[in-house]
PDB file of C-alpha atoms and ligand atoms in Angstrom:
ATOM      1  CA  MET A 298     -10.490  -9.298  -3.220  1.00  0.00           C
ATOM      2  CA  ARG A 299      -9.265 -12.721  -2.168  1.00  0.00           C
ATOM      3  CA  LEU A 300      -7.891 -13.834   1.201  1.00  0.00           C
ATOM      4  CA  HIS A 301      -5.593 -16.827   1.570  1.00  0.00           C
ATOM      5  CA  VAL A 302      -4.492 -17.968   5.015  1.00  0.00           C
ATOM      6  CA  VAL A 303      -1.741 -20.502   4.381  1.00  0.00           C
ATOM      7  CA  ASP A 304      -2.464 -23.761   6.145  1.00  0.00           C
ATOM      8  CA  HIS A 305       0.807 -25.687   6.471  1.00  0.00           C
ATOM      9  CA  PRO A 306       2.455 -27.240   9.547  1.00  0.00           C
ATOM     10  CA  LEU A 307       5.861 -25.674   8.797  1.00  0.00           C
ATOM     11  CA  VAL A 308       4.291 -22.232   8.488  1.00  0.00           C
ATOM     12  CA  ALA A 309       2.438 -22.744  11.783  1.00  0.00           C
ATOM     13  CA  HIS A 310       5.625 -23.978  13.478  1.00  0.00           C
ATOM     14  CA  LYS A 311       7.722 -20.998  12.379  1.00  0.00           C
ATOM     15  CA  LEU A 312       4.926 -18.558  13.229  1.00  0.00           C
ATOM     16  CA  THR A 313       4.676 -19.981  16.756  1.00  0.00           C
ATOM     17  CA  THR A 314       8.392 -19.375  17.332  1.00  0.00           C
ATOM     18  CA  LEU A 315       8.069 -15.843  15.935  1.00  0.00           C
ATOM     19  CA  ARG A 316       5.233 -15.104  18.359  1.00  0.00           C
ATOM     20  CA  ASN A 317       7.220 -16.303  21.366  1.00  0.00           C
ATOM     21  CA  ARG A 318       8.483 -13.324  23.384  1.00  0.00           C
ATOM     22  CA  GLU A 319      11.636 -15.339  24.207  1.00  0.00           C
ATOM     23  CA  THR A 320      12.706 -15.361  20.525  1.00  0.00           C
ATOM     24  CA  ASP A 321      15.614 -12.933  20.042  1.00  0.00           C
ATOM     25  CA  SER A 322      16.037 -10.536  17.077  1.00  0.00           C
ATOM     26  CA  PRO A 323      18.547 -12.629  15.074  1.00  0.00           C
ATOM     27  CA  THR A 324      16.300 -15.688  15.310  1.00  0.00           C
ATOM     28  CA  PHE A 325      13.217 -13.570  14.582  1.00  0.00           C
ATOM     29  CA  ARG A 326      14.842 -12.167  11.424  1.00  0.00           C
ATOM     30  CA  ARG A 327      15.890 -15.597  10.183  1.00  0.00           C
ATOM     31  CA  LEU A 328      12.471 -17.126  10.819  1.00  0.00           C
ATOM     32  CA  ALA A 329      10.606 -14.196   9.241  1.00  0.00           C
ATOM     33  CA  ASP A 330      12.820 -14.645   6.189  1.00  0.00           C
ATOM     34  CA  GLU A 331      12.085 -18.383   5.955  1.00  0.00           C
ATOM     35  CA  LEU A 332       8.383 -17.848   6.535  1.00  0.00           C
ATOM     36  CA  VAL A 333       8.140 -15.251   3.768  1.00  0.00           C
ATOM     37  CA  THR A 334       9.699 -17.658   1.258  1.00  0.00           C
ATOM     38  CA  LEU A 335       7.030 -20.224   2.143  1.00  0.00           C
ATOM     39  CA  LEU A 336       4.264 -17.599   1.852  1.00  0.00           C
ATOM     40  CA  ALA A 337       5.740 -16.266  -1.378  1.00  0.00           C
ATOM     41  CA  TYR A 338       5.487 -19.724  -2.928  1.00  0.00           C
ATOM     42  CA  GLU A 339       1.718 -19.645  -2.318  1.00  0.00           C
ATOM     43  CA  ALA A 340       1.370 -15.952  -3.148  1.00  0.00           C
ATOM     44  CA  THR A 341       2.986 -16.277  -6.576  1.00  0.00           C
ATOM     45  CA  ARG A 342       0.667 -19.004  -7.851  1.00  0.00           C
ATOM     46  CA  GLY A 343      -0.806 -16.390 -10.217  1.00  0.00           C
ATOM     47  CA  VAL A 344       2.467 -14.784 -11.316  1.00  0.00           C
ATOM     48  CA  ARG A 345       2.293 -14.068 -15.042  1.00  0.00           C
ATOM     49  CA  VAL A 346       4.343 -16.217 -17.394  1.00  0.00           C
ATOM     50  CA  VAL A 347       4.580 -16.621 -21.166  1.00  0.00           C
ATOM     51  CA  GLU A 348       5.397 -19.682 -23.204  1.00  0.00           C
ATOM     52  CA  HIS A 349       9.092 -20.076 -23.861  1.00  0.00           C
ATOM     53  CA  ASP A 350      10.787 -22.511 -26.223  1.00  0.00           C
ATOM     54  CA  ILE A 351      14.153 -23.927 -25.194  1.00  0.00           C
ATOM     55  CA  SER A 352      16.341 -26.867 -26.087  1.00  0.00           C
ATOM     56  CA  THR A 353      17.360 -29.361 -23.438  1.00  0.00           C
ATOM     57  CA  PRO A 354      20.581 -31.315 -24.097  1.00  0.00           C
ATOM     58  CA  VAL A 355      18.262 -33.988 -25.515  1.00  0.00           C
ATOM     59  CA  ALA A 356      15.459 -32.277 -27.451  1.00  0.00           C
ATOM     60  CA  PRO A 357      13.479 -29.085 -27.986  1.00  0.00           C
ATOM     61  CA  ALA A 358      11.037 -28.388 -25.154  1.00  0.00           C
ATOM     62  CA  LYS A 359       8.275 -25.949 -24.356  1.00  0.00           C
ATOM     63  CA  GLY A 360       8.332 -24.127 -21.047  1.00  0.00           C
ATOM     64  CA  VAL A 361       7.481 -20.762 -19.532  1.00  0.00           C
ATOM     65  CA  LYS A 362       9.287 -17.660 -18.310  1.00  0.00           C
ATOM     66  CA  LEU A 363       8.196 -14.624 -16.307  1.00  0.00           C
ATOM     67  CA  THR A 364       6.549 -11.924 -18.436  1.00  0.00           C
ATOM     68  CA  GLN A 365       8.027  -8.461 -18.967  1.00  0.00           C
ATOM     69  CA  PRO A 366       7.827  -6.169 -17.106  1.00  0.00           C
ATOM     70  CA  LYS A 367       8.929  -8.333 -14.214  1.00  0.00           C
ATOM     71  CA  PRO A 368       6.899  -8.378 -10.994  1.00  0.00           C
ATOM     72  CA  LEU A 369       7.508  -5.472  -8.636  1.00  0.00           C
ATOM     73  CA  VAL A 370       8.129  -6.175  -4.942  1.00  0.00           C
ATOM     74  CA  VAL A 371       7.322  -3.323  -2.548  1.00  0.00           C
ATOM     75  CA  PRO A 372       8.288  -3.665   1.120  1.00  0.00           C
ATOM     76  CA  ILE A 373       6.568  -1.146   3.389  1.00  0.00           C
ATOM     77  CA  LEU A 374       9.266   0.486   5.509  1.00  0.00           C
ATOM     78  CA  ARG A 375      10.396  -0.246   8.112  1.00  0.00           C
ATOM     79  CA  ALA A 376       9.168  -3.715   9.085  1.00  0.00           C
ATOM     80  CA  GLY A 377       8.516  -4.877   5.507  1.00  0.00           C
ATOM     81  CA  LEU A 378      12.277  -4.733   4.891  1.00  0.00           C
ATOM     82  CA  GLY A 379      12.608  -7.837   7.059  1.00  0.00           C
ATOM     83  CA  MET A 380      10.555  -9.690   4.429  1.00  0.00           C
ATOM     84  CA  LEU A 381      12.449  -8.584   1.316  1.00  0.00           C
ATOM     85  CA  GLU A 382      15.196 -11.228   1.151  1.00  0.00           C
ATOM     86  CA  GLY A 383      12.704 -14.032   1.690  1.00  0.00           C
ATOM     87  CA  MET A 384      10.682 -12.774  -1.278  1.00  0.00           C
ATOM     88  CA  THR A 385      13.504 -12.016  -3.704  1.00  0.00           C
ATOM     89  CA  ARG A 386      15.034 -15.424  -3.000  1.00  0.00           C
ATOM     90  CA  LEU A 387      12.027 -16.831  -4.848  1.00  0.00           C
ATOM     91  CA  ILE A 388      11.900 -14.181  -7.623  1.00  0.00           C
ATOM     92  CA  PRO A 389      15.482 -12.889  -7.919  1.00  0.00           C
ATOM     93  CA  THR A 390      14.708 -10.966 -11.117  1.00  0.00           C
ATOM     94  CA  ALA A 391      11.841  -8.968  -9.566  1.00  0.00           C
ATOM     95  CA  GLU A 392      12.231  -5.200  -9.399  1.00  0.00           C
ATOM     96  CA  VAL A 393      12.081  -3.685  -5.929  1.00  0.00           C
ATOM     97  CA  GLY A 394      10.421  -0.395  -4.993  1.00  0.00           C
ATOM     98  CA  PHE A 395       9.989   1.105  -1.532  1.00  0.00           C
ATOM     99  CA  LEU A 396       7.124   2.778   0.296  1.00  0.00           C
ATOM    100  CA  GLY A 397       7.691   4.376   3.685  1.00  0.00           C
ATOM    101  CA  MET A 398       4.477   4.504   5.671  1.00  0.00           C
ATOM    102  CA  ILE A 399       3.911   5.459   9.256  1.00  0.00           C
ATOM    103  CA  ARG A 400       0.938   4.934  11.492  1.00  0.00           C
ATOM    104  CA  ASN A 401      -0.068   7.709  13.916  1.00  0.00           C
ATOM    105  CA  GLU A 402      -0.309   5.721  17.160  1.00  0.00           C
ATOM    106  CA  GLU A 403      -3.146   7.947  18.457  1.00  0.00           C
ATOM    107  CA  THR A 404      -5.396   8.224  15.406  1.00  0.00           C
ATOM    108  CA  LEU A 405      -4.116   4.955  13.834  1.00  0.00           C
ATOM    109  CA  GLN A 406      -4.176   6.808  10.452  1.00  0.00           C
ATOM    110  CA  ALA A 407      -1.471   5.872   7.937  1.00  0.00           C
ATOM    111  CA  SER A 408       0.498   8.369   5.856  1.00  0.00           C
ATOM    112  CA  THR A 409       3.332   8.087   3.299  1.00  0.00           C
ATOM    113  CA  TYR A 410       6.742   9.545   4.233  1.00  0.00           C
ATOM    114  CA  ALA A 411       8.947   8.005   1.524  1.00  0.00           C
ATOM    115  CA  ASN A 412       8.412   6.634  -1.935  1.00  0.00           C
ATOM    116  CA  ARG A 413      10.843   5.076  -4.378  1.00  0.00           C
ATOM    117  CA  LEU A 414       8.740   3.467  -7.086  1.00  0.00           C
ATOM    118  CA  PRO A 415       8.586   3.535 -10.881  1.00  0.00           C
ATOM    119  CA  ASP A 416       6.264   6.437 -11.887  1.00  0.00           C
ATOM    120  CA  ASP A 417       4.213   4.267 -14.186  1.00  0.00           C
ATOM    121  CA  LEU A 418       2.944   0.945 -12.893  1.00  0.00           C
ATOM    122  CA  THR A 419       0.552   0.337 -15.782  1.00  0.00           C
ATOM    123  CA  GLY A 420      -0.162  -3.363 -16.095  1.00  0.00           C
ATOM    124  CA  ARG A 421       2.298  -4.314 -13.352  1.00  0.00           C
ATOM    125  CA  GLN A 422       1.869  -7.191 -10.930  1.00  0.00           C
ATOM    126  CA  VAL A 423       2.919  -5.959  -7.506  1.00  0.00           C
ATOM    127  CA  TYR A 424       3.768  -7.852  -4.303  1.00  0.00           C
ATOM    128  CA  VAL A 425       3.472  -5.710  -1.173  1.00  0.00           C
ATOM    129  CA  LEU A 426       5.333  -6.851   1.957  1.00  0.00           C
ATOM    130  CA  ASP A 427       4.024  -5.748   5.344  1.00  0.00           C
ATOM    131  CA  PRO A 428       4.250  -8.111   8.320  1.00  0.00           C
ATOM    132  CA  MET A 429       1.209  -7.011  10.333  1.00  0.00           C
ATOM    133  CA  LEU A 430      -2.258  -6.450   8.864  1.00  0.00           C
ATOM    134  CA  ALA A 431      -3.800  -4.886  11.981  1.00  0.00           C
ATOM    135  CA  THR A 432      -6.294  -2.029  11.356  1.00  0.00           C
ATOM    136  CA  GLY A 433      -5.567  -2.296   7.630  1.00  0.00           C
ATOM    137  CA  GLY A 434      -5.031   1.474   7.332  1.00  0.00           C
ATOM    138  CA  THR A 435      -1.459   1.235   6.029  1.00  0.00           C
ATOM    139  CA  LEU A 436      -2.110  -1.596   3.611  1.00  0.00           C
ATOM    140  CA  ALA A 437      -5.282  -0.020   2.219  1.00  0.00           C
ATOM    141  CA  VAL A 438      -3.486   3.298   1.535  1.00  0.00           C
ATOM    142  CA  ALA A 439      -0.513   1.461  -0.020  1.00  0.00           C
ATOM    143  CA  ILE A 440      -2.664  -0.705  -2.324  1.00  0.00           C
ATOM    144  CA  GLN A 441      -4.750   2.271  -3.434  1.00  0.00           C
ATOM    145  CA  TYR A 442      -1.603   4.251  -4.157  1.00  0.00           C
ATOM    146  CA  LEU A 443      -0.159   1.417  -6.295  1.00  0.00           C
ATOM    147  CA  MET A 444      -3.430   0.953  -8.194  1.00  0.00           C
ATOM    148  CA  GLU A 445      -3.750   4.703  -8.847  1.00  0.00           C
ATOM    149  CA  ARG A 446      -0.340   4.469 -10.516  1.00  0.00           C
ATOM    150  CA  GLY A 447      -1.598   1.703 -12.781  1.00  0.00           C
ATOM    151  CA  ALA A 448      -0.828  -1.589 -10.997  1.00  0.00           C
ATOM    152  CA  ASP A 449      -3.532  -4.009 -12.111  1.00  0.00           C
ATOM    153  CA  ASP A 450      -2.868  -6.921  -9.773  1.00  0.00           C
ATOM    154  CA  VAL A 451      -1.683  -6.529  -6.181  1.00  0.00           C
ATOM    155  CA  THR A 452      -0.824  -9.254  -3.695  1.00  0.00           C
ATOM    156  CA  ALA A 453      -0.106  -8.337  -0.082  1.00  0.00           C
ATOM    157  CA  ILE A 454       2.001 -10.808   1.893  1.00  0.00           C
ATOM    158  CA  CYS A 455       1.668 -10.441   5.661  1.00  0.00           C
ATOM    159  CA  LEU A 456       2.776 -12.625   8.530  1.00  0.00           C
ATOM    160  CA  LEU A 457      -0.299 -12.030  10.655  1.00  0.00           C
ATOM    161  CA  GLY A 458      -3.689 -10.449  10.117  1.00  0.00           C
ATOM    162  CA  ALA A 459      -6.816  -9.525  12.053  1.00  0.00           C
ATOM    163  CA  PRO A 460     -10.384  -9.626  10.673  1.00  0.00           C
ATOM    164  CA  GLU A 461     -10.766  -5.834  11.144  1.00  0.00           C
ATOM    165  CA  GLY A 462      -7.790  -5.185   8.898  1.00  0.00           C
ATOM    166  CA  VAL A 463      -8.881  -7.595   6.191  1.00  0.00           C
ATOM    167  CA  GLU A 464     -12.365  -6.039   6.139  1.00  0.00           C
ATOM    168  CA  HIS A 465     -10.951  -2.503   6.015  1.00  0.00           C
ATOM    169  CA  VAL A 466      -8.819  -3.388   2.978  1.00  0.00           C
ATOM    170  CA  ARG A 467     -11.776  -5.152   1.349  1.00  0.00           C
ATOM    171  CA  ARG A 468     -14.035  -2.102   1.863  1.00  0.00           C
ATOM    172  CA  THR A 469     -11.353   0.290   0.579  1.00  0.00           C
ATOM    173  CA  VAL A 470     -10.276  -1.564  -2.570  1.00  0.00           C
ATOM    174  CA  GLY A 471     -13.677  -3.130  -3.339  1.00  0.00           C
ATOM    175  CA  GLU A 472     -14.826  -6.710  -3.582  1.00  0.00           C
ATOM    176  CA  ASP A 473     -14.043  -6.942  -7.320  1.00  0.00           C
ATOM    177  CA  ALA A 474     -10.501  -5.541  -7.164  1.00  0.00           C
ATOM    178  CA  SER A 475      -7.689  -7.776  -8.384  1.00  0.00           C
ATOM    179  CA  VAL A 476      -6.182  -7.835  -4.899  1.00  0.00           C
ATOM    180  CA  GLN A 477      -5.072 -10.843  -2.902  1.00  0.00           C
ATOM    181  CA  ILE A 478      -3.997 -11.007   0.742  1.00  0.00           C
ATOM    182  CA  VAL A 479      -1.810 -13.913   1.832  1.00  0.00           C
ATOM    183  CA  LEU A 480      -1.321 -14.505   5.565  1.00  0.00           C
ATOM    184  CA  ALA A 481       0.535 -17.055   7.671  1.00  0.00           C
ATOM    185  CA  GLY A 482      -2.137 -16.698  10.351  1.00  0.00           C
ATOM    186  CA  MET A 483      -5.315 -14.831  11.236  1.00  0.00           C
ATOM    187  CA  ASP A 484      -5.746 -13.787  14.876  1.00  0.00           C
ATOM    188  CA  PRO A 485      -9.063 -13.035  16.619  1.00  0.00           C
ATOM    189  CA  GLY A 486      -8.729  -9.239  16.835  1.00  0.00           C
ATOM    190  CA  LEU A 487      -7.002  -6.066  18.004  1.00  0.00           C
ATOM    191  CA  ASN A 488      -6.431  -4.491  21.403  1.00  0.00           C
ATOM    192  CA  GLU A 489      -7.286  -0.874  22.285  1.00  0.00           C
ATOM    193  CA  VAL A 490      -4.034   0.438  20.748  1.00  0.00           C
ATOM    194  CA  GLY A 491      -4.466  -1.432  17.479  1.00  0.00           C
ATOM    195  CA  TYR A 492      -2.089  -4.322  18.151  1.00  0.00           C
ATOM    196  CA  ILE A 493      -2.963  -7.788  16.929  1.00  0.00           C
ATOM    197  CA  VAL A 494      -3.903 -10.118  19.808  1.00  0.00           C
ATOM    198  CA  PRO A 495      -2.212 -12.443  20.613  1.00  0.00           C
ATOM    199  CA  GLY A 496      -0.008 -11.317  17.687  1.00  0.00           C
ATOM    200  CA  LEU A 497       3.738 -11.101  18.050  1.00  0.00           C
ATOM    201  CA  GLY A 498       4.181  -7.547  19.317  1.00  0.00           C
ATOM    202  CA  ASP A 499       5.744  -4.750  17.290  1.00  0.00           C
ATOM    203  CA  ALA A 500       7.207  -6.466  14.227  1.00  0.00           C
ATOM    204  CA  GLY A 501       9.662  -3.616  13.500  1.00  0.00           C
ATOM    205  CA  ASP A 502      10.984  -3.640  17.061  1.00  0.00           C
ATOM    206  CA  ARG A 503      11.293  -7.415  17.104  1.00  0.00           C
ATOM    207  CA  LEU A 504      13.207  -7.362  13.809  1.00  0.00           C
ATOM    208  CA  TYR A 505      15.437  -4.371  14.413  1.00  0.00           C
ATOM    209  CA  GLY A 506      15.138  -3.372  18.082  1.00  0.00           C
ATOM    210  CA  VAL A 507      13.391  -0.370  19.653  1.00  0.00           C
ATOM    211  CA  VAL A 508      14.570   2.914  18.075  1.00  0.00           C
TER     212      VAL A 508
HETATM  213  N1  URA B 294       2.091  -3.348  13.974  1.00  0.00           N
HETATM  214  C1  URA B 294       2.827  -4.272  14.633  1.00  0.00           C
HETATM  215  O1  URA B 294       4.053  -4.303  14.501  1.00  0.00           O
HETATM  216  N2  URA B 294       2.194  -5.141  15.458  1.00  0.00           N
HETATM  217  C2  URA B 294       0.868  -5.147  15.626  1.00  0.00           C
HETATM  218  O2  URA B 294       0.345  -5.991  16.364  1.00  0.00           O
HETATM  219  C3  URA B 294       0.112  -4.166  14.925  1.00  0.00           C
HETATM  220  C4  URA B 294       0.749  -3.279  14.115  1.00  0.00           C
END
């Protein structure tokens, strides 16, 4: 399992504004969207392509195109939805599946409540979108689920992570798994209710309001 914390001044700038409690929901949504596109650029460095011959107006040329089947993007509901546009802007032809996961706020255990995915993910490259990698419970369950269905390469794109969460995912999927985590920032740890500190609060609430 590989971890990549993106080190770029624009990413740091947008993340700082996201963290700010004064940032309202419309601005938060727009910035999350922009930030995901920047992270997606880094996260898709290993996206699979095949050679593709074309003709320019001047001469034949060799290039590449995305392999079939196309990459699958899976936002984790609800907060991952706020990352979907930013990702599909970069890979408009990607397929999109959905996983609804909820965390029990007392036990911090994750469980699946909705699933709209292709049945067979054999050989698929999958990009999971989940803004907060806190305890890692949700992401670990989601990645395992995708790999059990046949996905052979999974990249998780998160806005913020904590070391506990990264280690939990690493222990669950195994050191040798073809899994990559891409973060805009890594914070020092979690508080007693499993929130990332200093973090940015509840990502779902900041995107969509408290419901
Ligand atoms: N989920 C969030 O939205 N924020 C956190 O800090 C942790 C989990």
